[in-house]
Amino acid sequence: MKKRLAIRGDLLDFTAEPGWGETESAAVRFRPDHWLLIEDGRIAAVQAQAPGADWPRADHAGRLVLPGFVDTHVHSPQLDVIGSYGSELLDWLNTYTFPAERRYADAAVAQQGAALFLDALLAHGTTAAVVFPTVHKVSADALFAAAAERGMRLIAGKVLMDRHAPDGLRDDVVQAEADCRELIARWHGRERLAYAVTVRFAPTSTPAQLAMAGRLCAEDATLYMQTHVAENRDEVRWVRELFPEARSYLDVYARAGLLHGRSVLAHGIWLDDTDRAVLRAAGAQIAHSPSSNLFLGSGLFGWREAEAAGAAVTLASDVGGGTSLSMLRTMADAYKVQAMAHQRLTAWKALHAATRGAARALALEHEIGSLEAGRMADLCVWDWAAGPVAERRMEVARGLHEKVFAWLTLGDERCLVAAYVNGVQRHRR
Ligand code: GUN
Ligand code: ZN
């Protein structure tokens, strides 16, 4: 007997990538008052008519149903330092982040932290993520195990850092390679988990460690790679000093063989045209993290330039540099960052980047990111408004784009009613 569930609501997703400035877009698929039928964790059908009496129902008529959000760059141990006052990247890492990450050497701390983090993602409507735990193997084990328990799609890997980090947070090339290989064997491709070779950033890895990371990627094209690039001007200057032979910060990774179709690079604010062409040729993506970029004063990302050059752009919270796990808040911040560059980010472009666009950039389009038969039933049910201001705004909104744009600008996790992973309700308000 198949496990069934029928969810009723206003279904919103995308069939293609919306263009810049298009508030009316053929890529948007809005199916108001439809039923989404789930069988054994997958979407079986979407239909206007109610299913037969043999279908258990979750009737969310009048509510929005979206694919679960994909956060393409977030740090699980940094919930402990979210909202820390007053510094830019390098100082922030030393003052707040590294001390917090050191605690994850303890398996019990890592397990508790992983559970809290993943439940928090779900409570914000994020059902899939690309995650940095810490340098400690136990932190990656704890995160993968907790994701497996929840049936979540998760991409992660032990952080590599063998220099310029305090005691208790450094590995070395030999041990790191052994740990990576062990973790890959244990988790990569198991259930909905995938391993990412995780270089923290160029300054905290020796050339020998970067080369080792590149070899791992070369050996198995199904591995992901995640890192940070060109986030902060002092950081960029430091990388230039550390790697004088490289043409640019991005080139450090290119030379090590770390750029490929499954590379996820956070930030990319201070890239040039050659870098963007390199990203395009590699098929790598930038995980744009607007909340973090504003909070740490890192700079304003040129989304339009990156995309014009053919580089894929996805959206990320980058907690704890970012100040919220909410992809609604992330999208609202992305809009404001683009507004500073006199660009207009439509609700469609933002939502696409947080769902189907991310799925495509991660080569997971067959599994997540849209409400289509055959996809895994990772989806969320949202109220259109939380509180009297948003309620009033919804009453007077005209047209779908205006309504959805106001929703993502005014909304946050208070709007989330339920989150489903594999068709199983994993969060309920
Ligand atoms: N660069 C290297 N590590 C980090 C980190 O933890 N957060 C951010 N935002 N940037 C980084
Ligand atoms: Zn980060």
Short mmCIF file of C-alpha atoms and ligand atoms in Angstrom, two decimals:
data_model
loop_
_atom_site.label_atom_id
_atom_site.label_comp_id
_atom_site.label_asym_id
_atom_site.label_seq_id
_atom_site.Cartn_x
_atom_site.Cartn_y
_atom_site.Cartn_z
CA MET A 1 0.00 0.00 0.00
CA LYS A 2 1.47 3.34 -1.05
CA LYS A 3 1.74 6.14 1.51
CA ARG A 4 -0.42 8.95 0.24
CA LEU A 5 -1.13 12.60 0.99
CA ALA A 6 -3.04 15.28 -0.93
CA ILE A 7 -2.21 18.92 -0.21
CA ARG A 8 -4.52 21.72 -1.32
CA GLY A 9 -3.36 25.29 -1.84
CA ASP A 10 -2.18 27.95 -4.29
CA LEU A 11 0.78 26.26 -5.99
CA LEU A 12 3.63 28.44 -7.20
CA ASP A 13 6.80 27.32 -8.99
CA PHE A 14 8.80 27.83 -12.19
CA THR A 15 9.12 26.03 -15.49
CA ALA A 16 12.11 28.07 -16.70
CA GLU A 17 14.32 30.96 -15.63
CA PRO A 18 12.52 34.33 -15.53
CA GLY A 19 14.24 37.25 -17.26
CA TRP A 20 15.48 40.43 -15.55
CA GLY A 21 12.76 42.99 -14.98
CA GLU A 22 9.93 40.72 -16.12
CA THR A 23 7.14 41.07 -13.59
CA GLU A 24 5.00 39.15 -16.06
CA SER A 25 6.86 35.99 -16.96
CA ALA A 26 5.93 32.84 -18.86
CA ALA A 27 8.39 31.01 -16.59
CA VAL A 28 6.03 31.41 -13.61
CA ARG A 29 3.58 28.60 -13.01
CA PHE A 30 0.77 29.63 -10.66
CA ARG A 31 -1.92 27.07 -10.03
CA PRO A 32 -4.38 28.57 -7.53
CA ASP A 33 -6.54 26.18 -5.55
CA HIS A 34 -4.98 22.97 -6.84
CA TRP A 35 -4.27 19.63 -5.26
CA LEU A 36 -0.80 18.23 -5.06
CA LEU A 37 -0.84 14.45 -4.74
CA ILE A 38 2.04 12.74 -2.99
CA GLU A 39 2.76 9.01 -3.10
CA ASP A 40 5.65 7.44 -1.20
CA GLY A 41 7.44 10.76 -0.80
CA ARG A 42 7.22 11.85 -4.42
CA ILE A 43 4.84 14.18 -6.20
CA ALA A 44 2.51 11.90 -8.14
CA ALA A 45 0.26 14.52 -9.76
CA VAL A 46 -1.03 18.08 -9.60
CA GLN A 47 -4.67 18.62 -10.41
CA ALA A 48 -7.52 21.08 -10.06
CA GLN A 49 -10.10 18.54 -8.92
CA ALA A 50 -10.16 17.06 -5.43
CA PRO A 51 -8.79 13.51 -5.23
CA GLY A 52 -10.89 10.51 -4.25
CA ALA A 53 -12.00 9.78 -0.71
CA ASP A 54 -9.15 7.30 -0.29
CA TRP A 55 -6.62 10.17 -0.17
CA PRO A 56 -5.66 11.59 3.26
CA ARG A 57 -5.78 15.37 2.96
CA ALA A 58 -4.06 18.50 4.20
CA ASP A 59 -6.43 21.25 3.13
CA HIS A 60 -4.52 24.54 2.95
CA ALA A 61 -6.97 26.34 0.69
CA GLY A 62 -6.03 30.03 0.41
CA ARG A 63 -2.42 29.37 1.39
CA LEU A 64 0.68 29.43 -0.75
CA VAL A 65 2.46 26.16 -1.54
CA LEU A 66 6.05 26.43 -2.77
CA PRO A 67 8.93 24.04 -3.33
CA GLY A 68 11.11 23.95 -0.22
CA PHE A 69 13.84 26.55 -0.33
CA VAL A 70 17.45 25.65 -1.08
CA ASP A 71 20.06 27.57 0.92
CA THR A 72 23.29 27.14 -1.03
CA HIS A 73 25.68 28.39 1.63
CA VAL A 74 25.26 28.27 5.40
CA HIS A 75 27.39 27.35 8.43
CA SER A 76 25.73 25.02 10.94
CA PRO A 77 27.94 25.88 13.98
CA GLN A 78 27.47 29.60 13.47
CA LEU A 79 23.99 29.74 15.00
CA ASP A 80 26.03 30.41 18.14
CA VAL A 81 27.48 33.65 16.72
CA ILE A 82 24.63 34.97 14.60
CA GLY A 83 24.13 38.69 15.21
CA SER A 84 27.59 39.40 16.63
CA TYR A 85 28.44 43.07 16.85
CA GLY A 86 30.82 45.22 15.01
CA SER A 87 33.48 43.73 12.77
CA GLU A 88 34.41 42.91 9.20
CA LEU A 89 35.16 39.43 7.93
CA LEU A 90 38.68 38.66 9.17
CA ASP A 91 38.17 40.15 12.61
CA TRP A 92 34.72 38.54 12.85
CA LEU A 93 36.22 35.12 12.10
CA ASN A 94 38.90 35.46 14.78
CA THR A 95 36.76 37.11 17.42
CA TYR A 96 33.52 35.16 17.19
CA THR A 97 33.50 32.37 14.66
CA PHE A 98 36.63 30.37 15.32
CA PRO A 99 36.03 30.12 19.09
CA ALA A 100 32.48 28.90 18.43
CA GLU A 101 33.62 26.34 15.88
CA ARG A 102 36.23 24.94 18.24
CA ARG A 103 33.52 23.55 20.46
CA TYR A 104 32.47 21.18 17.68
CA ALA A 105 35.46 18.94 18.36
CA ASP A 106 33.14 17.42 20.98
CA ALA A 107 30.79 14.87 19.36
CA ALA A 108 27.96 15.68 21.79
CA VAL A 109 28.16 19.40 20.98
CA ALA A 110 28.25 18.60 17.26
CA GLN A 111 25.21 16.32 17.51
CA GLN A 112 23.14 18.80 19.49
CA GLY A 113 24.17 21.60 17.18
CA ALA A 114 23.33 19.63 14.02
CA ALA A 115 19.83 18.77 15.27
CA LEU A 116 19.12 22.36 16.31
CA PHE A 117 20.42 23.68 13.01
CA LEU A 118 18.45 21.35 10.72
CA ASP A 119 15.23 21.82 12.68
CA ALA A 120 15.78 25.56 12.42
CA LEU A 121 16.26 25.32 8.64
CA LEU A 122 12.97 23.43 8.38
CA ALA A 123 11.24 25.98 10.60
CA HIS A 124 12.30 28.64 8.10
CA GLY A 125 11.02 26.74 5.04
CA THR A 126 14.42 25.49 3.87
CA THR A 127 14.39 21.79 3.00
CA ALA A 128 17.79 21.47 1.28
CA ALA A 129 21.12 23.11 1.94
CA VAL A 130 24.82 23.26 1.18
CA VAL A 131 26.45 23.43 4.59
CA PHE A 132 29.79 24.05 6.29
CA PRO A 133 30.12 22.24 9.63
CA THR A 134 33.65 22.57 11.13
CA VAL A 135 37.13 21.14 10.60
CA HIS A 136 36.27 18.24 12.90
CA LYS A 137 35.27 14.96 11.30
CA VAL A 138 32.69 14.42 14.05
CA SER A 139 30.94 17.64 13.04
CA ALA A 140 30.39 16.33 9.51
CA ASP A 141 29.30 12.93 10.79
CA ALA A 142 26.80 14.56 13.14
CA LEU A 143 25.38 16.77 10.41
CA PHE A 144 25.00 13.97 7.86
CA ALA A 145 23.42 11.67 10.44
CA ALA A 146 20.92 14.33 11.51
CA ALA A 147 20.01 15.08 7.88
CA ALA A 148 19.53 11.39 7.17
CA GLU A 149 17.18 11.11 10.17
CA ARG A 150 15.09 13.90 8.69
CA GLY A 151 15.26 12.58 5.13
CA MET A 152 16.76 15.87 3.96
CA ARG A 153 18.77 16.66 0.84
CA LEU A 154 22.06 17.90 2.25
CA ILE A 155 25.45 18.66 0.73
CA ALA A 156 28.29 19.09 3.21
CA GLY A 157 31.85 18.15 4.04
CA LYS A 158 34.45 18.48 6.74
CA VAL A 159 36.07 21.91 6.56
CA LEU A 160 39.68 21.94 5.35
CA MET A 161 42.00 24.39 7.12
CA ASP A 162 45.65 23.67 7.81
CA ARG A 163 46.99 27.17 8.49
CA HIS A 164 46.04 30.64 9.78
CA ALA A 165 43.56 29.21 12.24
CA PRO A 166 43.89 28.76 16.01
CA ASP A 167 44.83 25.56 17.82
CA GLY A 168 42.00 23.09 17.83
CA LEU A 169 40.81 24.22 14.40
CA ARG A 170 43.63 23.07 12.13
CA ASP A 171 44.06 19.80 10.32
CA ASP A 172 46.98 18.71 8.14
CA VAL A 173 47.09 17.40 4.62
CA VAL A 174 47.52 13.72 5.46
CA GLN A 175 44.88 13.57 8.21
CA ALA A 176 42.48 15.75 6.23
CA GLU A 177 42.71 13.52 3.19
CA ALA A 178 42.12 10.41 5.30
CA ASP A 179 39.12 12.06 7.00
CA CYS A 180 37.64 13.18 3.67
CA ARG A 181 38.00 9.74 2.15
CA GLU A 182 36.40 8.12 5.18
CA LEU A 183 33.49 10.60 5.17
CA ILE A 184 32.99 10.23 1.42
CA ALA A 185 32.85 6.46 1.75
CA ARG A 186 30.38 6.73 4.64
CA TRP A 187 28.02 9.44 3.36
CA HIS A 188 28.39 10.41 -0.30
CA GLY A 189 25.41 9.13 -2.26
CA ARG A 190 23.80 7.59 0.82
CA GLU A 191 20.10 8.47 1.04
CA ARG A 192 19.86 12.15 0.02
CA LEU A 193 23.33 13.16 1.12
CA ALA A 194 26.28 14.27 -0.95
CA TYR A 195 29.83 15.15 -0.02
CA ALA A 196 31.37 18.51 -0.77
CA VAL A 197 35.12 18.97 -0.66
CA THR A 198 35.05 21.96 1.68
CA VAL A 199 37.94 24.40 1.47
CA ARG A 200 37.13 27.12 4.02
CA PHE A 201 38.89 29.78 1.92
CA ALA A 202 42.27 30.15 0.28
CA PRO A 203 44.00 31.82 3.29
CA THR A 204 43.37 28.86 5.60
CA SER A 205 44.71 26.14 3.31
CA THR A 206 48.31 25.59 2.25
CA PRO A 207 48.95 25.06 -1.46
CA ALA A 208 49.54 21.38 -0.64
CA GLN A 209 46.10 21.11 0.95
CA LEU A 210 44.43 22.88 -1.97
CA ALA A 211 46.17 20.43 -4.33
CA MET A 212 44.90 17.50 -2.25
CA ALA A 213 41.36 18.91 -2.43
CA GLY A 214 41.72 19.25 -6.19
CA ARG A 215 42.82 15.62 -6.47
CA LEU A 216 39.74 14.46 -4.57
CA CYS A 217 37.53 16.40 -7.00
CA ALA A 218 39.40 14.99 -10.01
CA GLU A 219 38.94 11.44 -8.77
CA ASP A 220 35.16 11.67 -8.47
CA ALA A 221 33.13 14.05 -10.63
CA THR A 222 30.03 13.48 -8.50
CA LEU A 223 31.59 15.29 -5.51
CA TYR A 224 30.67 18.90 -4.83
CA MET A 225 33.18 21.58 -3.84
CA GLN A 226 32.32 24.52 -1.61
CA THR A 227 34.35 27.51 -0.51
CA HIS A 228 34.37 31.30 -0.15
CA VAL A 229 35.78 33.70 -2.72
CA ALA A 230 36.37 37.45 -3.03
CA GLU A 231 34.09 38.45 -0.16
CA ASN A 232 35.99 41.27 1.51
CA ARG A 233 38.66 43.66 0.27
CA ASP A 234 41.17 42.93 3.06
CA GLU A 235 40.67 39.24 2.41
CA VAL A 236 41.33 39.72 -1.32
CA ARG A 237 44.52 41.64 -0.52
CA TRP A 238 45.68 38.89 1.83
CA VAL A 239 45.11 36.22 -0.81
CA ARG A 240 47.17 38.27 -3.27
CA GLU A 241 50.05 38.26 -0.76
CA LEU A 242 49.73 34.56 -0.02
CA PHE A 243 49.44 33.47 -3.66
CA PRO A 244 51.48 35.96 -5.72
CA GLU A 245 51.60 33.55 -8.65
CA ALA A 246 47.80 33.53 -9.06
CA ARG A 247 46.13 35.98 -11.45
CA SER A 248 43.27 36.52 -9.01
CA TYR A 249 41.65 35.06 -5.90
CA LEU A 250 39.46 32.81 -8.04
CA ASP A 251 42.54 31.70 -9.95
CA VAL A 252 43.93 30.14 -6.76
CA TYR A 253 41.04 27.69 -6.90
CA ALA A 254 41.23 27.26 -10.67
CA ARG A 255 44.91 26.30 -10.45
CA ALA A 256 44.16 23.72 -7.79
CA GLY A 257 41.49 22.06 -9.94
CA LEU A 258 38.67 23.15 -7.65
CA LEU A 259 36.39 24.78 -10.22
CA HIS A 260 33.86 22.53 -11.91
CA GLY A 261 30.14 22.12 -12.46
CA ARG A 262 29.55 21.21 -8.82
CA SER A 263 31.53 24.06 -7.27
CA VAL A 264 29.62 26.43 -5.00
CA LEU A 265 31.51 29.64 -4.27
CA ALA A 266 30.07 31.99 -1.67
CA HIS A 267 30.05 35.75 -2.25
CA GLY A 268 32.17 36.57 -5.34
CA ILE A 269 31.73 40.29 -4.79
CA TRP A 270 35.22 41.32 -5.91
CA LEU A 271 35.56 39.36 -9.15
CA ASP A 272 36.52 40.72 -12.55
CA ASP A 273 35.38 39.86 -16.06
CA THR A 274 38.05 37.19 -16.53
CA ASP A 275 36.95 35.52 -13.28
CA ARG A 276 33.33 35.56 -14.40
CA ALA A 277 34.30 33.94 -17.71
CA VAL A 278 36.21 31.28 -15.77
CA LEU A 279 33.12 30.57 -13.65
CA ARG A 280 31.03 30.23 -16.76
CA ALA A 281 33.49 27.88 -18.45
CA ALA A 282 33.63 25.72 -15.32
CA GLY A 283 29.86 25.75 -14.82
CA ALA A 284 30.43 26.85 -11.23
CA GLN A 285 27.94 28.91 -9.25
CA ILE A 286 28.09 31.91 -6.95
CA ALA A 287 26.09 31.55 -3.74
CA HIS A 288 25.03 35.16 -3.30
CA SER A 289 24.68 35.97 0.39
CA PRO A 290 23.17 39.44 0.64
CA SER A 291 22.36 39.46 4.35
CA SER A 292 25.93 38.53 5.22
CA ASN A 293 27.39 40.99 2.71
CA LEU A 294 25.42 43.82 4.29
CA PHE A 295 25.98 42.77 7.89
CA LEU A 296 29.76 42.30 7.54
CA GLY A 297 30.04 45.35 5.29
CA SER A 298 31.62 43.20 2.58
CA GLY A 299 30.18 44.91 -0.49
CA LEU A 300 27.43 44.83 -3.08
CA PHE A 301 27.34 41.78 -5.37
CA GLY A 302 26.83 42.40 -9.08
CA TRP A 303 24.21 39.74 -9.79
CA ARG A 304 23.39 41.07 -13.19
CA GLU A 305 27.04 41.22 -14.31
CA ALA A 306 27.65 37.68 -13.07
CA GLU A 307 24.62 36.41 -14.91
CA ALA A 308 25.38 38.37 -18.07
CA ALA A 309 28.78 36.67 -18.08
CA GLY A 310 27.04 33.30 -17.86
CA ALA A 311 27.81 32.43 -14.23
CA ALA A 312 24.98 30.79 -12.30
CA VAL A 313 23.79 32.70 -9.21
CA THR A 314 21.95 31.10 -6.31
CA LEU A 315 20.86 32.52 -2.95
CA ALA A 316 22.27 31.82 0.47
CA SER A 317 21.77 32.93 4.05
CA ASP A 318 25.44 32.52 5.03
CA VAL A 319 24.43 32.39 8.68
CA GLY A 320 26.21 33.40 10.94
CA GLY A 321 27.60 36.23 8.76
CA GLY A 322 24.01 36.48 7.57
CA THR A 323 21.49 37.40 10.23
CA SER A 324 18.60 35.08 9.36
CA LEU A 325 18.02 31.57 8.08
CA SER A 326 14.91 32.89 6.33
CA MET A 327 15.17 32.78 2.55
CA LEU A 328 12.37 35.37 2.48
CA ARG A 329 14.59 37.79 4.35
CA THR A 330 17.50 36.76 2.14
CA MET A 331 15.47 37.56 -0.97
CA ALA A 332 14.38 40.90 0.47
CA ASP A 333 18.02 41.74 1.20
CA ALA A 334 18.99 40.66 -2.31
CA TYR A 335 16.42 43.08 -3.69
CA LYS A 336 17.92 45.92 -1.64
CA VAL A 337 21.47 45.10 -2.70
CA GLN A 338 20.41 45.19 -6.35
CA ALA A 339 18.50 48.42 -5.75
CA MET A 340 21.78 50.00 -4.64
CA ALA A 341 23.12 49.20 -8.12
CA HIS A 342 19.96 50.56 -9.76
CA GLN A 343 18.86 47.07 -10.73
CA ARG A 344 15.43 45.65 -10.01
CA LEU A 345 15.25 42.09 -8.77
CA THR A 346 11.78 40.71 -9.45
CA ALA A 347 10.08 38.36 -7.01
CA TRP A 348 10.29 35.79 -9.79
CA LYS A 349 14.05 35.99 -10.20
CA ALA A 350 14.59 35.83 -6.44
CA LEU A 351 12.19 32.92 -5.90
CA HIS A 352 13.55 31.05 -8.87
CA ALA A 353 17.10 31.37 -7.52
CA ALA A 354 15.97 29.98 -4.16
CA THR A 355 14.16 26.98 -5.68
CA ARG A 356 14.45 25.65 -9.21
CA GLY A 357 17.51 27.76 -10.07
CA ALA A 358 19.44 26.35 -7.11
CA ALA A 359 18.29 22.83 -7.94
CA ARG A 360 19.54 23.24 -11.49
CA ALA A 361 22.86 24.77 -10.45
CA LEU A 362 23.39 21.81 -8.09
CA ALA A 363 22.43 19.26 -10.76
CA LEU A 364 19.42 18.29 -8.64
CA GLU A 365 16.66 19.53 -10.91
CA HIS A 366 15.30 16.02 -11.32
CA GLU A 367 14.80 15.80 -7.55
CA ILE A 368 13.93 19.18 -6.04
CA GLY A 369 13.02 22.78 -6.83
CA SER A 370 9.65 22.41 -8.51
CA LEU A 371 6.17 21.06 -7.95
CA GLU A 372 6.13 18.49 -10.68
CA ALA A 373 5.23 14.82 -10.91
CA GLY A 374 8.30 12.71 -10.17
CA ARG A 375 10.06 15.25 -7.94
CA MET A 376 10.55 14.54 -4.25
CA ALA A 377 7.78 16.10 -2.20
CA ASP A 378 9.95 18.72 -0.46
CA LEU A 379 7.60 21.64 -0.11
CA CYS A 380 6.27 24.27 2.24
CA VAL A 381 2.90 25.78 3.00
CA TRP A 382 2.88 29.50 3.72
CA ASP A 383 0.41 32.08 4.89
CA TRP A 384 0.27 35.07 2.60
CA ALA A 385 0.67 37.40 5.56
CA ALA A 386 1.64 37.50 9.23
CA GLY A 387 0.36 40.47 11.18
CA PRO A 388 -1.92 43.40 10.39
CA VAL A 389 0.50 45.37 8.21
CA ALA A 390 1.15 42.49 5.81
CA GLU A 391 -2.53 41.50 5.91
CA ARG A 392 -3.54 44.99 4.86
CA ARG A 393 -0.89 45.05 2.16
CA MET A 394 -2.21 41.76 0.74
CA GLU A 395 -5.77 43.10 0.71
CA VAL A 396 -4.83 45.97 -1.59
CA ALA A 397 -2.23 44.17 -3.74
CA ARG A 398 -3.13 43.98 -7.41
CA GLY A 399 -1.79 41.22 -9.59
CA LEU A 400 0.31 38.22 -8.74
CA HIS A 401 3.75 39.80 -8.86
CA GLU A 402 2.75 42.64 -6.57
CA LYS A 403 1.30 40.18 -4.10
CA VAL A 404 4.25 37.78 -4.14
CA PHE A 405 6.77 40.61 -4.00
CA ALA A 406 5.05 42.10 -0.95
CA TRP A 407 4.93 38.63 0.58
CA LEU A 408 8.63 38.07 0.30
CA THR A 409 9.46 41.62 1.36
CA LEU A 410 7.24 41.64 4.46
CA GLY A 411 7.22 37.95 5.28
CA ASP A 412 9.48 35.66 7.23
CA GLU A 413 9.29 32.36 9.10
CA ARG A 414 6.16 33.52 10.93
CA CYS A 415 4.33 32.90 7.64
CA LEU A 416 5.41 29.26 7.49
CA VAL A 417 2.59 26.86 8.27
CA ALA A 418 4.18 23.49 7.46
CA ALA A 419 7.30 22.03 5.90
CA TYR A 420 7.31 18.63 4.20
CA VAL A 421 10.36 16.57 3.33
CA ASN A 422 9.79 13.48 1.19
CA GLY A 423 6.09 14.06 1.80
CA VAL A 424 6.58 13.78 5.56
CA GLN A 425 5.61 16.78 7.66
CA ARG A 426 8.80 17.80 9.48
CA HIS A 427 7.67 21.15 10.81
CA ARG A 428 4.26 22.45 11.80
CA ARG A 429 3.46 25.80 13.29
N1 GUN B 1 35.35 33.22 4.85
C1 GUN B 1 36.00 32.21 5.47
N2 GUN B 1 35.24 31.68 6.43
C2 GUN B 1 34.08 32.35 6.43
C3 GUN B 1 32.88 32.25 7.20
O1 GUN B 1 32.74 31.42 8.09
N3 GUN B 1 31.89 33.12 6.89
C4 GUN B 1 32.01 34.04 5.89
N4 GUN B 1 31.00 34.86 5.64
N5 GUN B 1 33.12 34.15 5.17
C5 GUN B 1 34.15 33.33 5.43
ZN ZN B 2 30.18 31.51 4.59
#
